[in-house]
Amino acid sequence: MRSIRLLLYSFFTPLIIFVAHNSYAQQTNVTPYLPTHQQVLQSYINADRLDSAWKKLPLVYSIKPNWQANGKQFWYTKRVKDNGTDYYFVNAEKGLKHKAFDTKQMADAIGNALGTPLPVNRLHITTMFYGADEKQVTLKTGNNWLKCDLSNYHCEKTTDTVFKDYDANRPLQTRKYRWEGQVTDSVSPDKQWTAFVKAGNIYVRSLKGSSAEIQFTTDGTVDKPYGEISWSPDGKHLVAYLIDPKKTKEVYYILSSVPGTTRGQLKSHEYDQPGDEFTSYQPFIFNVADKTKIKVDAEKLDFFGAPTLHWRDGDSRYFTYEKVDRGHQRFRIIEVDAQTGKTRNIIDEKTNTFIYEQRIYTHYLPKTHELVWITEKDGWRHAYLVNELTGKEKLITSGNWVVRDIDSVDAKKREIWFSASGKNAGEDPYFIHYYRIKFDGSALVDLTPEKGNHSITFSPDRKYYIDAYSEVNITPRIVLKNTASFKVITELEYQDLSDLLATGIKLPEVFIAKARDGKTDIWGVVYRPANMDPTQSYPVIENIYAGPQDSFVPKSFSVINEMQSIAQLGFIVVQIDGMGTANRSKAFHDVCWHNLADAGFPDRILWMQALAAKYPQADISRVGVYGTSAGGQNSAGALLFHPEFYKAGVSACGCHDNRIDKQWWNEQWMGYPVGPHYEQQSNITNAGKLKGSLMLIVGEADNNVPPESTYRFADALIKNNKYFDLLTVPGMGHSDGGPYGRKKKKDFFVQHLLYAQPPARNTDELTATGEAQ
């Protein structure tokens, strides 16, 4: 039987691959996994059974604390067997945790009060707060409010209750966007004047004396008006902009299958693409007393609209605003003298690559004329304290690690609460920990020293915090800690994996290999079939997303997902963060600059080669790849630019040409103006290089990446006489194809990497096989 399978294998694949397999088998003492059709059917059935079993397991990954008004107590829910929910009450001050009530008795009591039986697995409480004695609760389920006595489980309906709701996931302070909508009517802070726009020009009218309108400008028009009015704190000056509007162009798609119609429906929406013109804003200052207009000594703002103004505390003469230049290579904080219009740069950051605009962080401290600023200018993302008066900068954090986010800035205590990764030695450099540090860089403390990837939430008064941490293959632990001492008060949850492991699942493995520079560690994860035979080798499939905006390999407990499901069909599935992705050094990230087609492929290929060198069960002569959105671009690009390694790919809603995709994302990494490198790296331009097996998936109603991106790629493939599969899903938006597309993806890889026939899904083949087994 084995000889017959090998003969079929050589028949279905090129001779060079057959030779490679034989050589590989001789060197590693493993044979390629080449299942019969019957074995394929059984693997689908087993995979579905495992998926179903896993979904029924009540695994606890995190909790949402519902804090009471006193800040000392909270309740949370926990999923239990049979799709049920248990409720727990915690007294943080006393360090006590217990079930809030007997769930069945409470369901019965509520059902009696409402006059309708309530099954225990249908009890869903969305709001609940306790009386002072902790024996009475007021709760809301559905649209009903009830008061319940926990001593005898007697409930009565009550009216809506007013209470203070606290979102534990909300940071102490949040950063505002740097731009606002257009203001056409604005009252001065001293309530003396109102400014407004009429026929495109600025007017002011007194609110205390004459109602006569005072015209400040005459050069505004309806087509090029003044707008975005704001006042100085003393009401003596107002700032506005002469606006040169540019209409945002539209993209189109057709809904082909709207029920009740016989014609397709043409849809459109505004969509900025790289190189499109933006509305520009020229700032002016108006003196109310002498009715003068001063042009601010600065270039127009032609990126992200009009900015938020920050007036100097106690002094209405100076204000600052932030400006990111289009092309993402310069960021400034500019101070303006309202009396003269003269400007100076408090911060002027320039780079030869890019400044990640969406991760620019500034927090202003007006009382001390300082600001906290986060930048990657020293090679790592760190916090600086900047003196607004002198422009002097001082590092707050430093080292070969990354500040990930700011939770809060305490101006009184002069300290910052933040999250970071790469700080704790001997760990995955992507693991997030939480810290506190003084403005002068002293007194750095780790709120989460335990190894793992952490997520914390605070009580309303921040006296307590809940720390949930895990690793991709290590069970989550959730504890309550004291903020003053950082000590554990009590353990809230620790997941028992016995039932999960009893299914036969193989937990994912973290794997590390060197990057293209031979020095940098590349981190990834590996998922294997539950019934993997160590004497056989299995095709490797990479789940790819190389978008530079983040890193994507799971770091918290992640055992049940699509990668695990695909692995059960006889594949080794991996996910890797190559160079060009975020959350490492600036140099690591800079690889993507003007270079999205790179997608970290040199690192990914080396990583998989290292995996195969250690584990001969990983057959890298049969490598597949799949991805969605930017991952769709990457998965198709793998076959175009590295056909010697990647043999089959599934590309869903890919941005196959960065000139077609959204402006903000593509100019951030590919730069502005749009140069020849855009075309050179386009999948559409390089369609003729396709050698492997490719399936394209697109939703016809995608309003994230225009569907035409996939259609233009398909057109180029056809014109180059390349054969491929195309799945267009009617009515679907930005997606991997949904349940139908995911089935097609699995079948595609079975056919092109296992060289086997997938199930005949239009028959009862799978059902009949399952019953026979």
CSV table of N, CA, C and O in Angstrom, one decimal, residues 525-599:
chain,number,residue,atom,x,y,z
A,525,VAL,N,5.2,30.4,17.0
A,525,VAL,CA,4.5,29.3,17.7
A,525,VAL,C,4.3,28.1,16.7
A,525,VAL,O,4.1,28.4,15.5
A,526,VAL,N,4.1,26.9,17.2
A,526,VAL,CA,3.9,25.7,16.4
A,526,VAL,C,2.7,24.9,16.9
A,526,VAL,O,2.7,24.7,18.1
A,527,TYR,N,1.8,24.6,16.0
A,527,TYR,CA,0.7,23.8,16.4
A,527,TYR,C,0.8,22.4,15.6
A,527,TYR,O,1.1,22.5,14.4
A,528,ARG,N,0.5,21.3,16.3
A,528,ARG,CA,0.7,20.0,15.7
A,528,ARG,C,-0.6,19.2,15.8
A,528,ARG,O,-1.4,19.4,16.7
A,529,PRO,N,-0.7,18.2,14.9
A,529,PRO,CA,-1.9,17.3,15.0
A,529,PRO,C,-1.9,16.5,16.3
A,529,PRO,O,-0.9,16.1,16.8
A,530,ALA,N,-3.1,16.3,16.8
A,530,ALA,CA,-3.2,15.5,18.1
A,530,ALA,C,-2.7,14.1,17.9
A,530,ALA,O,-2.1,13.5,18.8
A,531,ASN,N,-2.9,13.5,16.7
A,531,ASN,CA,-2.5,12.1,16.5
A,531,ASN,C,-1.2,12.1,15.7
A,531,ASN,O,-1.0,11.1,14.9
A,532,MET,N,-0.3,13.0,15.8
A,532,MET,CA,0.9,13.1,15.0
A,532,MET,C,1.7,11.9,15.2
A,532,MET,O,2.0,11.4,16.3
A,533,ASP,N,2.2,11.3,14.1
A,533,ASP,CA,3.1,10.1,14.1
A,533,ASP,C,4.5,10.6,14.0
A,533,ASP,O,4.9,11.2,12.9
A,534,PRO,N,5.4,10.4,15.0
A,534,PRO,CA,6.7,10.9,14.9
A,534,PRO,C,7.6,10.3,13.8
A,534,PRO,O,8.7,10.8,13.5
A,535,THR,N,7.1,9.2,13.1
A,535,THR,CA,7.9,8.6,12.0
A,535,THR,C,7.5,9.2,10.7
A,535,THR,O,8.0,8.7,9.7
A,536,GLN,N,6.6,10.2,10.7
A,536,GLN,CA,6.1,10.8,9.4
A,536,GLN,C,6.4,12.3,9.5
A,536,GLN,O,6.5,12.9,10.5
A,537,SER,N,6.5,12.8,8.3
A,537,SER,CA,6.7,14.3,8.2
A,537,SER,C,5.4,14.9,7.6
A,537,SER,O,4.8,14.3,6.7
A,538,TYR,N,5.1,16.1,8.0
A,538,TYR,CA,3.9,16.8,7.7
A,538,TYR,C,4.1,18.1,7.1
A,538,TYR,O,5.1,18.8,7.4
A,539,PRO,N,3.3,18.5,6.1
A,539,PRO,CA,3.4,19.8,5.5
A,539,PRO,C,3.3,20.9,6.5
A,539,PRO,O,2.6,20.8,7.5
A,540,VAL,N,4.0,22.0,6.3
A,540,VAL,CA,4.0,23.1,7.2
A,540,VAL,C,3.2,24.2,6.5
A,540,VAL,O,3.3,24.6,5.4
A,541,ILE,N,2.2,24.8,7.3
A,541,ILE,CA,1.4,25.9,6.8
A,541,ILE,C,1.7,27.1,7.7
A,541,ILE,O,1.5,27.0,9.0
A,542,GLU,N,2.0,28.2,7.1
A,542,GLU,CA,2.2,29.4,7.9
A,542,GLU,C,1.0,30.3,7.9
A,542,GLU,O,0.4,30.7,6.8
A,543,ASN,N,0.5,30.7,9.0
A,543,ASN,CA,-0.5,31.7,9.2
A,543,ASN,C,0.2,33.1,9.2
A,543,ASN,O,0.9,33.4,10.2
A,544,ILE,N,0.1,33.9,8.2
A,544,ILE,CA,0.9,35.1,8.1
A,544,ILE,C,0.1,36.4,8.2
A,544,ILE,O,-1.0,36.5,7.6
A,545,TYR,N,0.6,37.3,8.9
A,545,TYR,CA,0.2,38.7,8.9
A,545,TYR,C,1.4,39.5,9.2
A,545,TYR,O,1.9,39.5,10.3
A,546,ALA,N,1.9,40.2,8.2
A,546,ALA,CA,3.2,40.9,8.4
A,546,ALA,C,2.9,42.4,8.4
A,546,ALA,O,3.9,43.2,8.2
A,547,GLY,N,1.7,42.9,8.7
A,547,GLY,CA,1.4,44.3,8.8
A,547,GLY,C,2.3,44.9,9.8
A,547,GLY,O,2.4,44.4,11.0
A,548,PRO,N,3.0,46.0,9.5
A,548,PRO,CA,3.9,46.7,10.4
A,548,PRO,C,3.3,47.3,11.6
A,548,PRO,O,4.0,47.8,12.5
A,549,GLN,N,2.0,47.4,11.7
A,549,GLN,CA,1.4,48.2,12.8
A,549,GLN,C,1.4,47.5,14.1
A,549,GLN,O,1.2,48.1,15.2
A,550,ASP,N,1.8,46.2,14.2
A,550,ASP,CA,1.8,45.5,15.5
A,550,ASP,C,2.6,44.2,15.3
A,550,ASP,O,3.2,44.0,14.3
A,551,SER,N,2.6,43.4,16.4
A,551,SER,CA,3.1,42.0,16.3
A,551,SER,C,1.9,41.1,16.5
A,551,SER,O,0.9,41.6,17.1
A,552,PHE,N,1.9,39.9,16.0
A,552,PHE,CA,0.7,39.1,15.9
A,552,PHE,C,0.7,37.7,16.4
A,552,PHE,O,-0.3,37.1,16.6
A,553,VAL,N,1.9,37.2,16.7
A,553,VAL,CA,2.0,35.8,17.3
A,553,VAL,C,1.3,35.8,18.7
A,553,VAL,O,1.6,36.7,19.5
A,554,PRO,N,0.4,34.9,19.0
A,554,PRO,CA,-0.3,35.0,20.3
A,554,PRO,C,0.7,34.8,21.4
A,554,PRO,O,1.6,33.9,21.3
A,555,LYS,N,0.6,35.5,22.5
A,555,LYS,CA,1.4,35.4,23.6
A,555,LYS,C,0.7,35.0,24.9
A,555,LYS,O,1.3,34.4,25.8
A,556,SER,N,-0.6,35.2,25.0
A,556,SER,CA,-1.4,34.7,26.1
A,556,SER,C,-1.9,33.3,25.7
A,556,SER,O,-1.8,32.9,24.5
A,557,PHE,N,-2.5,32.6,26.6
A,557,PHE,CA,-3.0,31.2,26.4
A,557,PHE,C,-3.8,31.2,25.2
A,557,PHE,O,-4.9,31.8,25.1
A,558,SER,N,-3.4,30.4,24.2
A,558,SER,CA,-4.1,30.4,22.9
A,558,SER,C,-3.9,29.0,22.4
A,558,SER,O,-3.1,28.7,21.5
A,559,VAL,N,-4.8,28.1,22.8
A,559,VAL,CA,-4.7,26.7,22.4
A,559,VAL,C,-5.8,26.3,21.4
A,559,VAL,O,-5.6,25.6,20.5
A,560,ILE,N,-6.9,27.0,21.6
A,560,ILE,CA,-8.1,26.6,20.7
A,560,ILE,C,-8.3,27.8,19.7
A,560,ILE,O,-8.7,28.9,20.1
A,561,ASN,N,-7.9,27.6,18.5
A,561,ASN,CA,-8.0,28.6,17.4
A,561,ASN,C,-8.0,27.9,16.1
A,561,ASN,O,-7.9,26.6,16.0
A,562,GLU,N,-8.0,28.7,15.0
A,562,GLU,CA,-8.1,28.1,13.7
A,562,GLU,C,-6.8,27.3,13.3
A,562,GLU,O,-6.8,26.3,12.7
A,563,MET,N,-5.7,27.8,13.8
A,563,MET,CA,-4.4,27.1,13.6
A,563,MET,C,-4.5,25.7,14.2
A,563,MET,O,-4.0,24.7,13.5
A,564,GLN,N,-5.0,25.5,15.4
A,564,GLN,CA,-5.1,24.2,16.0
A,564,GLN,C,-6.1,23.3,15.2
A,564,GLN,O,-5.8,22.1,15.0
A,565,SER,N,-7.1,23.9,14.7
A,565,SER,CA,-8.1,23.2,13.9
A,565,SER,C,-7.5,22.7,12.6
A,565,SER,O,-7.7,21.5,12.2
A,566,ILE,N,-6.8,23.5,11.9
A,566,ILE,CA,-6.2,23.1,10.6
A,566,ILE,C,-5.1,22.0,10.8
A,566,ILE,O,-5.0,21.1,10.1
A,567,ALA,N,-4.4,22.1,11.9
A,567,ALA,CA,-3.4,21.1,12.2
A,567,ALA,C,-3.9,19.7,12.3
A,567,ALA,O,-3.3,18.8,11.9
A,568,GLN,N,-5.2,19.6,12.8
A,568,GLN,CA,-5.8,18.3,12.9
A,568,GLN,C,-6.0,17.5,11.6
A,568,GLN,O,-6.2,16.3,11.6
A,569,LEU,N,-5.9,18.2,10.5
A,569,LEU,CA,-6.1,17.6,9.2
A,569,LEU,C,-4.8,16.9,8.7
A,569,LEU,O,-4.7,16.3,7.7
A,570,GLY,N,-3.7,17.1,9.5
A,570,GLY,CA,-2.4,16.5,9.1
A,570,GLY,C,-1.4,17.6,8.7
A,570,GLY,O,-0.6,17.3,7.8
A,571,PHE,N,-1.4,18.7,9.4
A,571,PHE,CA,-0.4,19.8,9.1
A,571,PHE,C,0.3,20.2,10.3
A,571,PHE,O,-0.3,20.1,11.5
A,572,ILE,N,1.4,20.8,10.2
A,572,ILE,CA,2.1,21.6,11.2
A,572,ILE,C,1.9,23.0,10.9
A,572,ILE,O,2.3,23.5,9.8
A,573,VAL,N,1.2,23.8,11.8
A,573,VAL,CA,0.8,25.1,11.5
A,573,VAL,C,1.6,26.1,12.4
A,573,VAL,O,1.7,25.8,13.6
A,574,VAL,N,2.1,27.1,11.8
A,574,VAL,CA,3.0,28.0,12.5
A,574,VAL,C,2.6,29.5,12.3
A,574,VAL,O,1.9,29.8,11.3
A,575,GLN,N,3.0,30.3,13.2
A,575,GLN,CA,2.8,31.7,13.1
A,575,GLN,C,4.1,32.4,13.6
A,575,GLN,O,4.7,32.0,14.6
A,576,ILE,N,4.6,33.4,12.9
A,576,ILE,CA,5.9,34.0,13.1
A,576,ILE,C,5.8,35.5,13.0
A,576,ILE,O,5.1,36.1,12.2
A,577,ASP,N,6.6,36.2,13.9
A,577,ASP,CA,6.7,37.7,13.7
A,577,ASP,C,8.1,37.9,13.2
A,577,ASP,O,9.1,37.8,13.9
A,578,GLY,N,8.2,38.2,11.9
A,578,GLY,CA,9.5,38.5,11.2
A,578,GLY,C,9.8,40.0,11.4
A,578,GLY,O,9.1,40.8,11.9
A,579,MET,N,11.0,40.3,10.9
A,579,MET,CA,11.4,41.7,10.9
A,579,MET,C,10.5,42.5,10.0
A,579,MET,O,9.9,42.1,9.1
A,580,GLY,N,10.3,43.8,10.5
A,580,GLY,CA,9.4,44.7,9.8
A,580,GLY,C,8.1,44.8,10.6
A,580,GLY,O,7.3,45.8,10.3
A,581,THR,N,7.8,44.0,11.6
A,581,THR,CA,6.7,44.1,12.4
A,581,THR,C,7.1,44.9,13.7
A,581,THR,O,8.3,45.2,13.9
A,582,ALA,N,6.1,45.3,14.5
A,582,ALA,CA,6.3,46.2,15.6
A,582,ALA,C,6.7,45.5,16.9
A,582,ALA,O,6.8,44.3,17.0
A,583,ASN,N,6.9,46.4,17.9
A,583,ASN,CA,7.1,46.0,19.3
A,583,ASN,C,8.5,45.4,19.6
A,583,ASN,O,8.7,44.7,20.6
A,584,ARG,N,9.4,45.7,18.7
A,584,ARG,CA,10.8,45.4,19.0
A,584,ARG,C,11.6,46.7,18.8
A,584,ARG,O,11.1,47.7,19.0
A,585,SER,N,12.9,46.6,18.5
A,585,SER,CA,13.7,47.8,18.3
A,585,SER,C,13.2,48.6,17.0
A,585,SER,O,12.5,48.0,16.2
A,586,LYS,N,13.6,49.8,16.9
A,586,LYS,CA,13.3,50.6,15.8
A,586,LYS,C,13.9,50.0,14.5
A,586,LYS,O,13.3,50.0,13.4
A,587,ALA,N,15.2,49.5,14.7
A,587,ALA,CA,15.8,48.9,13.5
A,587,ALA,C,15.1,47.7,13.0
A,587,ALA,O,15.0,47.4,11.8
A,588,PHE,N,14.5,46.9,13.9
A,588,PHE,CA,13.7,45.7,13.6
A,588,PHE,C,12.5,46.2,12.8
A,588,PHE,O,12.2,45.5,11.8
A,589,HIS,N,11.9,47.2,13.2
A,589,HIS,CA,10.7,47.7,12.6
A,589,HIS,C,11.0,48.4,11.3
A,589,HIS,O,10.2,48.3,10.3
A,590,ASP,N,12.1,49.1,11.2
A,590,ASP,CA,12.4,49.8,10.0
A,590,ASP,C,12.6,49.0,8.7
A,590,ASP,O,12.6,49.5,7.6
A,591,VAL,N,12.7,47.7,8.8
A,591,VAL,CA,12.9,46.8,7.7
A,591,VAL,C,11.7,46.9,6.7
A,591,VAL,O,11.8,46.8,5.5
A,592,CYS,N,10.5,47.4,7.2
A,592,CYS,CA,9.4,47.5,6.4
A,592,CYS,C,9.4,48.8,5.6
A,592,CYS,O,8.6,48.9,4.6
A,593,TRP,N,10.2,49.7,5.9
A,593,TRP,CA,10.2,51.0,5.2
A,593,TRP,C,10.4,50.9,3.7
A,593,TRP,O,11.4,50.4,3.3
A,594,HIS,N,9.4,51.4,2.9
A,594,HIS,CA,9.5,51.3,1.5
A,594,HIS,C,9.6,49.9,1.0
A,594,HIS,O,10.1,49.6,-0.1
A,595,ASN,N,9.2,48.9,1.8
A,595,ASN,CA,9.6,47.5,1.6
A,595,ASN,C,8.6,46.5,2.1
A,595,ASN,O,8.9,45.5,2.7
A,596,LEU,N,7.3,46.8,1.9
A,596,LEU,CA,6.3,45.9,2.4
A,596,LEU,C,6.3,44.5,1.7
A,596,LEU,O,5.9,43.6,2.3
A,597,ALA,N,6.8,44.5,0.5
A,597,ALA,CA,6.9,43.2,-0.1
A,597,ALA,C,7.9,42.2,0.6
A,597,ALA,O,7.8,41.0,0.5
A,598,ASP,N,8.8,42.8,1.3
A,598,ASP,CA,9.8,42.0,2.1
A,598,ASP,C,9.0,41.1,3.1
A,598,ASP,O,9.3,39.9,3.2
A,599,ALA,N,8.1,41.7,3.8
A,599,ALA,CA,7.2,40.9,4.8
A,599,ALA,C,7.9,40.0,5.7
A,599,ALA,O,7.3,39.1,6.3
